[in-house]
C-alpha atoms as one frame of an Amber mdcrd trajectory, in Angstrom:
protein
 114.144  69.693  72.703 110.722  70.224  74.384 107.450  69.778  72.589 105.285
  72.816  72.217 101.561  72.311  73.146  99.143  72.317  70.286  96.968  75.386
  70.032  93.467  74.414  71.036  90.483  76.138  69.578  87.715  76.474  72.069
  84.418  75.217  70.803  81.810  72.659  71.614  83.167  69.083  71.266  80.643
  67.005  69.293  81.950  63.510  69.902  80.480  62.285  73.200  83.364  60.154
  74.480  85.920  62.827  73.630  83.739  65.494  75.393  83.514  63.416  78.525
  87.152  62.701  78.677  88.069  66.477  78.148  85.454  67.376  80.707  87.133
  65.079  83.304  90.525  66.353  82.420  89.582  69.994  82.601  87.575  69.691
  85.809  90.541  67.951  87.468  92.776  70.764  86.323  90.265  73.445  87.481
  89.975  71.801  90.882  93.833  71.743  91.286  94.105  75.380  90.263  91.435
  76.365  92.905  93.394  74.321  95.503  96.632  75.947  94.423  95.166  79.466
  94.658  93.814  78.677  98.128  97.139  77.418  99.367  99.343  80.027  97.763
  97.268  83.108  98.554  95.639  81.902 101.847  92.156  82.602 100.527  88.888
  80.738 100.556  88.036  79.204  97.204  85.254  77.036  95.998  84.232  75.659
  92.703  80.843  74.244  91.778  80.419  72.666  88.368  77.243  71.141  87.005
  77.835  68.565  84.313  75.541  68.189  81.414  74.271  64.783  82.557  72.231
  66.483  85.398  73.842  64.433  88.126  75.041  66.100  91.436  77.486  68.927
  90.802  81.215  68.510  91.342  82.199  70.619  94.343  85.637  71.703  95.593
  86.810  71.619  98.362  83.814  69.931  99.963  80.076  70.614  99.905  80.047
  71.887 103.486  83.051  74.276 103.004  81.683  75.451  99.667  78.195  76.242
 101.281  80.054  78.221 103.983  81.941  80.215 101.411  78.950  80.885  99.287
  76.859  81.982 102.340  79.652  84.338 103.285  79.480  85.824  99.799  75.644
  86.094  99.859  75.869  87.881 103.224  78.182  90.578 101.785  76.532  93.948
 101.074  75.561  94.327  97.433  78.249  96.877  96.871  80.880  94.342  97.883
  79.713  91.813  95.276  80.202  93.980  92.313  82.695  96.718  93.437  84.663
  96.475  90.288  82.003  95.473  87.816  80.513  97.882  85.341  78.412  97.742
  82.271  79.525  98.389  78.834  78.532 102.017  78.825  80.413 102.694  82.113
  83.511 100.929  80.894  83.484 102.950  77.659  82.764 106.202  79.567  85.767
 105.613  81.823  87.996 104.733  78.949  86.926 107.832  76.994  87.635 110.041
  80.076  91.073 108.511  80.383  91.898 109.041  76.768  90.577 112.627  76.990
  92.972 113.329  79.887  95.883 111.988  77.892  94.893 114.173  74.854  94.579
 117.223  77.175  97.929 116.513  78.809  99.594 116.066  75.271  98.050 119.258
  74.176  99.320 121.139  77.224 102.830 119.722  76.704 102.847 120.600  73.072
 101.664 124.161  73.736 104.381 124.558  76.446 107.016 123.388  74.017 105.747
 125.720  71.397 105.647 128.687  73.846 109.275 127.907  74.935 110.396 127.792
  71.309 108.741 131.145  70.593 110.276 132.626  73.672 113.623 131.322  72.631
 113.202 132.825  69.166 112.264 136.169  70.700 115.327 136.102  72.970 117.627
 135.223  70.051 116.271 138.280  68.195 114.700 136.143  65.319 111.406 137.858
  65.808 112.075 141.536  65.997 109.008 143.468  67.118 107.233 140.223  67.609
 106.095 140.417  64.017 103.906 137.445  62.802 102.727 136.461  66.335  99.034
 136.180  67.165  97.559 137.798  70.182  97.122 134.276  71.731 100.884 133.461
  71.137 101.928 136.658  72.658  99.652 136.131  75.756 101.084 132.641  76.237
 104.606 133.932  75.924 103.860 136.611  78.454 102.265 134.217  80.867 105.401
 131.826  80.428 107.815 134.668  81.160 105.844 135.608  84.289 105.762 131.980
  85.367 109.538 131.576  84.828 110.238 134.855  86.713 108.103 133.681  89.644
 109.844 130.257  89.682 113.336 131.958  89.621 112.237 134.171  92.508 111.196
 131.118  94.590 114.516 129.442  93.843 116.479 132.462  94.837 114.443 132.807
  97.998 115.197 129.144  98.888 118.895 129.601  98.148 119.173 132.838 100.313
 117.222 131.154 103.169 119.456 128.228 103.123 122.726 130.225 103.429 125.391
 128.433 105.510 125.722 129.555 109.091 128.545 131.878 109.918 131.896 130.207
 110.970 132.549 130.030 114.740 134.968 132.596 116.303 138.472 131.171 116.974
 140.080 132.156 120.251 143.671 131.635 121.193 144.437 132.290 124.809 142.894
 135.810 125.565 142.968 137.151 122.024 139.815 136.899 120.000 140.729 136.605
 116.464 137.106 136.835 115.179 135.774 134.943 112.254 138.323 133.062 110.076
 136.695 134.558 106.985 137.952 138.037 108.047 141.547 137.046 108.034 143.801
 136.831 105.063 146.256 134.017 104.638
């Protein structure tokens, strides 16, 4: 049976030798991931990591290629740099707008179900004289009835406009027998 990896809590490693060895391992993994991403997706990638010792930075794939990629990034218009980025307020505003749309959609669906239920009650005769209905409920039911009549009219119009073409006339010799639908078996 395979061994499950230990859950690692991210935090500053205080012991110097342990920190340096983990740094080397993670850096090697990061460079490998950047290379894999470049190969699999055919994109330009570069990684620049400055160590805590202040020495020259570790660069992937090479310093020359990384400079070219970074210059290309800098030459992009400012909008291209941060097309998808937004501040906390923008993120929250967008999220609130999406949630408000969901609430409004749910409210409309609920009202539509309620209106259909009321219409069914009226049609079944359970609300004689529409007693107990508010003006708003009556208006919604009336609007729903008009909407349903309009929809049925459109469907009927489509059905009638898509009528099958008349059957061709059958002729035998010199006698025209007319359409087969006119003859009885």
